[in-house]
Amino acid sequence: AIAAASFAFADKPHPLASITAPEIDSAVKAVKSSPRFVEGSLFAIVSLHEPAKAKVLATEPVPIPREAFVVLLDRDHNKTHEVIVDLETGGIRSWRTIAGVQPSVVIEEYVIAPEIVKADPRWQEAMRKRGIEDFDKVKVDAWAPGYLGEMADGSRIVRAIFFYKENEDSNWYSRPIEGVVAMINLTKKQVLEVIDTGVVPISKAKGSFDEKSVGPLRAAPKPLQIVQAQGVGFELRGQEVAWDNWRFHFGLDPREGLVLHRVRYVDGGKERSVLYRASLSEMVVPYGDADPNWSWRSAFDVGEYGIGRLASPIARGVDAPENAVYVDFFGVLTLADVS
């Protein structure tokens, strides 16, 4: 009876179920169809707009419409919009322009930033000082800018750092081009400044992950086999789990990554709520180096880049045991950036 009650929404999509690839497509089409949509705008986030807690926990369940939450960046006009889309009707429930904010770095900007910076004569001169004539071998990594001081005029700004890729087999992160940082205004499509603190030798190592580069690899450990003769000890329906006395709902968000909802414990035959929602709200990485090439680096990995969309597939028997149960969230993450 407890398990049956836990899966009250099992006959239809759970109100908290992660947004699906078809739903993302529908949300994008709805936003693009709006007369308020500006061509060229970028979709920073398309995720589930979670229903109110009171509705989810209502003793008498009522129909809860599925909605999408969209963060839209009109970079050419430097405007950020938050849009809520009714996924059942395709209608726009709300459209708000949020002043004085910038959404997370969008995938398309990793293409735009290199085009802008490589056309700048100051940057070209900095590369030539380091003996680099073939700019195609320079990889540009755009970062959220950190503290801007007087340069914070409300424009969309990123800083760019650089790496040298000698050939297709090399790992370009092993060859940082130290001493050069560019400040790029994406709104105006111009380089604000190029900081060059002096030439630092670039590593000449191959930078691959084979035995020729790193030396003999360690012998693989002996196989470990996990046997569950009577099957798994939990029940999984959609994104709802019942294990021993525990009950919870899980999902994946392109910004926050793993999200847990409605964690409960069956105590004396009655479900006791432990928490309603849990996720990683932010992950701050301050590098703490006074060097001007590094002092600004204080990455907020959740808000600035989205740890959910940076998730990568895992392999059975390598990243998790052979008997692990896998859930496919590929569509949720790969379509989080659309144009």
Short mmCIF file of C-alpha atoms in Angstrom, two decimals:
data_model
loop_
_atom_site.label_atom_id
_atom_site.label_comp_id
_atom_site.label_asym_id
_atom_site.label_seq_id
_atom_site.Cartn_x
_atom_site.Cartn_y
_atom_site.Cartn_z
CA ALA A 1 0.00 0.00 0.00
CA ILE A 2 2.85 2.37 0.82
CA ALA A 3 4.52 1.72 -2.54
CA ALA A 4 1.26 2.26 -4.39
CA ALA A 5 0.71 5.60 -2.63
CA SER A 6 4.23 6.69 -3.53
CA PHE A 7 3.46 6.34 -7.23
CA ALA A 8 0.25 8.35 -7.25
CA PHE A 9 1.13 9.90 -10.62
CA ALA A 10 2.38 6.67 -12.22
CA ASP A 11 -0.44 6.61 -14.81
CA LYS A 12 0.67 9.96 -16.32
CA PRO A 13 3.80 12.14 -16.29
CA HIS A 14 4.73 13.11 -12.77
CA PRO A 15 4.40 16.89 -12.24
CA LEU A 16 8.08 16.94 -11.23
CA ALA A 17 9.36 14.72 -14.05
CA SER A 18 12.25 16.31 -15.93
CA ILE A 19 11.42 18.10 -19.15
CA THR A 20 11.70 15.86 -22.22
CA ALA A 21 13.28 16.51 -25.62
CA PRO A 22 9.86 16.82 -27.35
CA GLU A 23 8.73 19.26 -24.65
CA ILE A 24 11.85 21.36 -25.21
CA ASP A 25 11.07 21.46 -28.92
CA SER A 26 7.51 22.54 -28.16
CA ALA A 27 8.65 25.27 -25.78
CA VAL A 28 11.15 26.66 -28.29
CA LYS A 29 8.53 26.71 -31.06
CA ALA A 30 6.07 28.50 -28.79
CA VAL A 31 8.62 31.19 -27.86
CA LYS A 32 9.73 31.67 -31.47
CA SER A 33 6.10 32.04 -32.53
CA SER A 34 5.54 34.91 -30.11
CA PRO A 35 5.50 38.45 -31.58
CA ARG A 36 7.87 39.41 -28.73
CA PHE A 37 10.59 37.06 -29.98
CA VAL A 38 13.58 38.80 -31.60
CA GLU A 39 15.40 36.88 -34.32
CA GLY A 40 18.87 35.83 -33.28
CA SER A 41 17.98 35.48 -29.60
CA LEU A 42 19.63 32.60 -27.78
CA PHE A 43 18.02 30.06 -25.44
CA ALA A 44 20.18 29.98 -22.33
CA ILE A 45 17.95 27.56 -20.42
CA VAL A 46 14.90 25.45 -21.25
CA SER A 47 13.83 23.44 -18.21
CA LEU A 48 10.80 22.33 -16.23
CA HIS A 49 8.84 25.10 -14.53
CA GLU A 50 8.13 23.28 -11.30
CA PRO A 51 4.55 23.46 -10.00
CA ALA A 52 3.80 24.94 -6.61
CA LYS A 53 4.68 22.70 -3.68
CA ALA A 54 1.14 22.94 -2.29
CA LYS A 55 -0.32 21.53 -5.52
CA VAL A 56 2.09 18.60 -5.59
CA LEU A 57 1.39 17.74 -1.95
CA ALA A 58 -2.39 18.25 -2.11
CA THR A 59 -4.29 15.45 -0.37
CA GLU A 60 -6.72 15.35 -3.27
CA PRO A 61 -4.57 15.47 -6.44
CA VAL A 62 -5.77 17.95 -9.04
CA PRO A 63 -4.60 18.21 -12.68
CA ILE A 64 -1.27 20.02 -12.78
CA PRO A 65 -0.31 21.43 -16.21
CA ARG A 66 3.20 20.81 -17.48
CA GLU A 67 5.10 24.06 -18.01
CA ALA A 68 8.53 25.00 -19.35
CA PHE A 69 10.79 27.71 -17.95
CA VAL A 70 12.79 29.50 -20.64
CA VAL A 71 15.63 32.00 -20.18
CA LEU A 72 16.02 33.90 -23.43
CA LEU A 73 18.98 36.12 -24.27
CA ASP A 74 18.51 38.88 -26.83
CA ARG A 75 22.22 39.63 -27.00
CA ASP A 76 22.02 42.25 -29.76
CA HIS A 77 19.79 44.41 -27.55
CA ASN A 78 21.32 43.19 -24.27
CA LYS A 79 18.03 42.00 -22.83
CA THR A 80 17.21 38.93 -20.77
CA HIS A 81 13.70 37.45 -20.72
CA GLU A 82 12.08 34.79 -18.54
CA VAL A 83 9.24 33.00 -20.30
CA ILE A 84 6.84 30.35 -18.99
CA VAL A 85 5.23 28.11 -21.63
CA ASP A 86 2.16 25.89 -21.19
CA LEU A 87 3.38 22.61 -22.67
CA GLU A 88 -0.14 21.27 -23.09
CA THR A 89 -1.54 24.19 -25.10
CA GLY A 90 1.65 25.71 -26.47
CA GLY A 91 0.59 29.09 -25.10
CA ILE A 92 2.77 31.68 -23.36
CA ARG A 93 1.74 31.98 -19.71
CA SER A 94 4.10 34.82 -18.85
CA TRP A 95 6.92 36.85 -20.43
CA ARG A 96 9.09 39.01 -18.18
CA THR A 97 12.09 41.15 -19.11
CA ILE A 98 14.59 41.09 -16.23
CA ALA A 99 16.69 44.25 -16.05
CA GLY A 100 20.34 44.35 -15.00
CA VAL A 101 21.11 40.63 -15.27
CA GLN A 102 23.00 38.30 -17.59
CA PRO A 103 22.13 34.60 -18.04
CA SER A 104 24.69 31.82 -18.12
CA VAL A 105 27.28 31.49 -20.88
CA VAL A 106 25.53 30.06 -23.94
CA ILE A 107 27.10 27.39 -26.13
CA GLU A 108 26.91 29.58 -29.25
CA GLU A 109 29.13 32.15 -27.53
CA TYR A 110 32.02 29.70 -27.59
CA VAL A 111 31.86 30.15 -31.37
CA ILE A 112 31.28 33.90 -31.43
CA ALA A 113 34.05 34.81 -28.97
CA PRO A 114 36.89 33.24 -31.02
CA GLU A 115 35.71 35.03 -34.18
CA ILE A 116 35.80 38.39 -32.40
CA VAL A 117 39.12 38.01 -30.62
CA LYS A 118 41.07 36.50 -33.51
CA ALA A 119 40.27 39.53 -35.67
CA ASP A 120 41.84 41.91 -33.14
CA PRO A 121 45.33 43.22 -34.08
CA ARG A 122 46.43 43.43 -30.43
CA TRP A 123 45.66 39.77 -29.91
CA GLN A 124 47.35 38.78 -33.16
CA GLU A 125 50.50 40.63 -32.07
CA ALA A 126 50.46 38.83 -28.71
CA MET A 127 50.34 35.49 -30.50
CA ARG A 128 53.17 36.43 -32.89
CA LYS A 129 55.33 37.41 -29.90
CA ARG A 130 54.97 33.77 -28.87
CA GLY A 131 55.93 32.44 -32.29
CA ILE A 132 52.36 31.53 -33.26
CA GLU A 133 51.47 32.45 -36.85
CA ASP A 134 48.74 29.90 -37.49
CA PHE A 135 45.82 31.26 -35.46
CA ASP A 136 43.70 28.21 -36.31
CA LYS A 137 45.86 26.30 -33.84
CA VAL A 138 44.82 28.60 -31.00
CA LYS A 139 41.78 27.44 -29.03
CA VAL A 140 39.73 30.12 -27.30
CA ASP A 141 38.04 29.36 -23.99
CA ALA A 142 35.39 31.93 -23.00
CA TRP A 143 34.80 32.48 -19.28
CA ALA A 144 32.35 34.52 -17.28
CA PRO A 145 34.35 37.66 -16.51
CA GLY A 146 34.39 37.79 -12.73
CA TYR A 147 34.68 41.20 -11.10
CA LEU A 148 34.70 43.97 -13.73
CA GLY A 149 34.94 47.13 -11.67
CA GLU A 150 34.49 50.26 -13.81
CA MET A 151 34.17 48.16 -16.96
CA ALA A 152 30.80 46.83 -15.80
CA ASP A 153 28.56 48.96 -18.01
CA GLY A 154 25.75 46.40 -18.29
CA SER A 155 27.03 44.87 -21.51
CA ARG A 156 27.49 41.14 -21.92
CA ILE A 157 31.18 40.58 -21.33
CA VAL A 158 33.38 37.49 -21.23
CA ARG A 159 37.09 37.01 -20.73
CA ALA A 160 38.98 34.66 -23.00
CA ILE A 161 42.01 32.52 -22.26
CA PHE A 162 43.93 30.57 -24.87
CA PHE A 163 45.47 27.18 -25.57
CA TYR A 164 47.68 25.82 -28.32
CA LYS A 165 46.58 22.74 -30.25
CA GLU A 166 49.50 21.37 -32.25
CA ASN A 167 47.58 18.59 -33.97
CA GLU A 168 44.30 16.71 -33.76
CA ASP A 169 45.78 14.05 -31.46
CA SER A 170 46.95 16.49 -28.81
CA ASN A 171 45.10 17.58 -25.70
CA TRP A 172 45.08 21.35 -26.03
CA TYR A 173 44.37 21.91 -22.34
CA SER A 174 47.91 20.68 -21.70
CA ARG A 175 49.30 23.70 -23.58
CA PRO A 176 47.96 26.91 -22.03
CA ILE A 177 49.16 30.15 -23.61
CA GLU A 178 49.88 31.95 -20.36
CA GLY A 179 50.24 35.70 -20.04
CA VAL A 180 47.40 36.68 -22.39
CA VAL A 181 43.79 37.44 -21.44
CA ALA A 182 41.25 39.20 -23.67
CA MET A 183 38.15 41.06 -22.54
CA ILE A 184 35.32 40.72 -25.09
CA ASN A 185 32.11 42.73 -25.27
CA LEU A 186 29.65 40.31 -26.90
CA THR A 187 26.92 42.94 -27.08
CA LYS A 188 29.06 45.26 -29.21
CA LYS A 189 31.12 42.43 -30.74
CA GLN A 190 34.45 44.05 -29.92
CA VAL A 191 37.56 43.35 -27.86
CA LEU A 192 37.77 45.82 -24.99
CA GLU A 193 41.35 45.05 -24.03
CA VAL A 194 44.13 42.50 -24.37
CA ILE A 195 46.25 41.98 -21.27
CA ASP A 196 49.75 40.73 -22.10
CA THR A 197 51.98 40.28 -19.06
CA GLY A 198 54.84 38.65 -20.93
CA VAL A 199 55.79 35.53 -22.83
CA VAL A 200 55.67 32.23 -20.95
CA PRO A 201 57.08 29.13 -22.70
CA ILE A 202 54.37 26.82 -24.04
CA SER A 203 54.69 23.15 -23.18
CA LYS A 204 56.15 21.04 -25.98
CA ALA A 205 54.90 17.74 -24.57
CA LYS A 206 52.55 15.78 -26.80
CA GLY A 207 49.72 16.08 -24.32
CA SER A 208 47.93 12.86 -25.21
CA PHE A 209 46.80 10.11 -22.87
CA ASP A 210 48.68 7.15 -24.29
CA GLU A 211 51.69 5.29 -22.95
CA LYS A 212 54.08 7.19 -25.21
CA SER A 213 53.08 10.46 -23.53
CA VAL A 214 52.52 9.55 -19.88
CA GLY A 215 54.59 6.38 -19.53
CA PRO A 216 53.47 2.81 -18.79
CA LEU A 217 49.87 2.63 -17.68
CA ARG A 218 48.99 0.93 -14.42
CA ALA A 219 47.71 -2.64 -14.69
CA ALA A 220 43.94 -2.93 -14.50
CA PRO A 221 42.56 -4.25 -11.19
CA LYS A 222 41.03 -7.69 -11.06
CA PRO A 223 37.34 -7.85 -12.02
CA LEU A 224 34.82 -7.30 -9.25
CA GLN A 225 31.48 -9.04 -9.69
CA ILE A 226 28.37 -8.02 -7.79
CA VAL A 227 25.60 -10.60 -7.75
CA GLN A 228 22.00 -9.93 -6.76
CA ALA A 229 20.49 -13.37 -6.99
CA GLN A 230 17.03 -12.14 -6.07
CA GLY A 231 17.14 -9.00 -8.18
CA VAL A 232 17.36 -5.36 -7.18
CA GLY A 233 16.14 -4.19 -3.80
CA PHE A 234 14.27 -1.15 -5.06
CA GLU A 235 11.31 -0.31 -7.27
CA LEU A 236 11.61 2.28 -10.03
CA ARG A 237 8.66 3.80 -11.86
CA GLY A 238 9.62 6.68 -14.09
CA GLN A 239 11.67 8.94 -11.85
CA GLU A 240 10.19 7.73 -8.56
CA VAL A 241 12.15 5.34 -6.34
CA ALA A 242 11.02 3.15 -3.44
CA TRP A 243 13.90 1.46 -1.62
CA ASP A 244 13.60 -0.19 1.78
CA ASN A 245 11.77 2.45 3.85
CA TRP A 246 12.88 5.35 1.63
CA ARG A 247 10.84 7.06 -1.08
CA PHE A 248 12.03 9.87 -3.34
CA HIS A 249 11.72 11.45 -6.77
CA PHE A 250 14.78 12.38 -8.84
CA GLY A 251 15.41 14.43 -11.95
CA LEU A 252 18.08 16.27 -13.88
CA ASP A 253 18.07 19.99 -14.54
CA PRO A 254 20.35 21.65 -17.13
CA ARG A 255 21.42 24.28 -14.60
CA GLU A 256 21.49 22.45 -11.25
CA GLY A 257 22.20 18.89 -12.32
CA LEU A 258 20.70 16.23 -10.05
CA VAL A 259 17.55 17.33 -8.19
CA LEU A 260 15.81 15.29 -5.48
CA HIS A 261 12.17 15.86 -4.58
CA ARG A 262 9.89 14.58 -1.87
CA VAL A 263 12.35 12.50 0.12
CA ARG A 264 10.29 10.49 2.62
CA TYR A 265 10.83 7.70 5.12
CA VAL A 266 8.24 5.09 6.06
CA ASP A 267 8.11 5.25 9.84
CA GLY A 268 5.74 2.86 11.59
CA GLY A 269 3.76 2.31 8.40
CA LYS A 270 3.36 6.05 7.76
CA GLU A 271 5.35 8.19 5.33
CA ARG A 272 7.32 10.93 7.10
CA SER A 273 8.63 13.82 5.01
CA VAL A 274 12.38 14.41 5.28
CA LEU A 275 12.74 17.20 2.71
CA TYR A 276 10.80 18.50 -0.26
CA ARG A 277 13.60 19.58 -2.63
CA ALA A 278 17.38 19.27 -2.69
CA SER A 279 19.92 20.34 -5.29
CA LEU A 280 23.32 21.95 -5.60
CA SER A 281 22.50 25.67 -5.64
CA GLU A 282 26.01 26.82 -6.56
CA MET A 283 29.63 25.69 -6.78
CA VAL A 284 32.19 28.48 -6.44
CA VAL A 285 35.82 27.97 -7.48
CA PRO A 286 37.95 31.01 -6.52
CA TYR A 287 41.46 30.50 -7.85
CA GLY A 288 42.94 33.04 -5.42
CA ASP A 289 46.06 33.94 -7.42
CA ALA A 290 47.05 37.63 -7.51
CA ASP A 291 48.45 37.32 -11.05
CA PRO A 292 46.26 39.46 -13.39
CA ASN A 293 45.85 36.42 -15.64
CA TRP A 294 44.23 34.53 -12.77
CA SER A 295 42.91 36.94 -10.13
CA TRP A 296 39.54 37.37 -11.87
CA ARG A 297 38.89 33.62 -12.13
CA SER A 298 36.19 32.76 -9.59
CA ALA A 299 33.93 30.43 -11.51
CA PHE A 300 30.34 29.94 -10.39
CA ASP A 301 29.95 26.63 -12.19
CA VAL A 302 26.20 26.21 -11.64
CA GLY A 303 24.94 29.68 -12.47
CA GLU A 304 27.52 30.65 -15.10
CA TYR A 305 27.85 27.38 -17.02
CA GLY A 306 25.22 24.89 -15.83
CA ILE A 307 26.58 21.70 -14.29
CA GLY A 308 23.63 19.72 -15.62
CA ARG A 309 24.39 20.39 -19.27
CA LEU A 310 28.07 19.67 -18.62
CA ALA A 311 27.23 16.12 -17.50
CA SER A 312 28.70 13.33 -19.60
CA PRO A 313 27.64 9.73 -20.26
CA ILE A 314 28.93 7.03 -17.95
CA ALA A 315 30.01 3.52 -18.89
CA ARG A 316 28.77 0.33 -17.30
CA GLY A 317 31.52 -1.41 -15.34
CA VAL A 318 33.78 1.66 -15.54
CA ASP A 319 31.99 4.59 -13.90
CA ALA A 320 29.40 2.48 -12.09
CA PRO A 321 29.00 -1.21 -11.18
CA GLU A 322 27.75 -3.70 -13.77
CA ASN A 323 24.47 -4.09 -11.89
CA ALA A 324 23.70 -0.37 -11.78
CA VAL A 325 20.40 0.84 -13.24
CA TYR A 326 20.80 3.65 -15.75
CA VAL A 327 18.37 6.43 -16.64
CA ASP A 328 18.68 8.30 -19.95
CA PHE A 329 18.57 12.09 -19.64
CA PHE A 330 20.33 12.72 -22.96
CA GLY A 331 17.53 14.82 -24.46
CA VAL A 332 17.20 17.02 -21.38
CA LEU A 333 20.83 18.13 -21.53
CA THR A 334 21.80 18.13 -25.18
CA LEU A 335 18.86 20.32 -26.14
CA ALA A 336 19.33 22.74 -23.26
CA ASP A 337 21.02 25.13 -25.72
CA VAL A 338 19.02 25.78 -28.83
CA SER A 339 18.85 28.62 -31.29
#
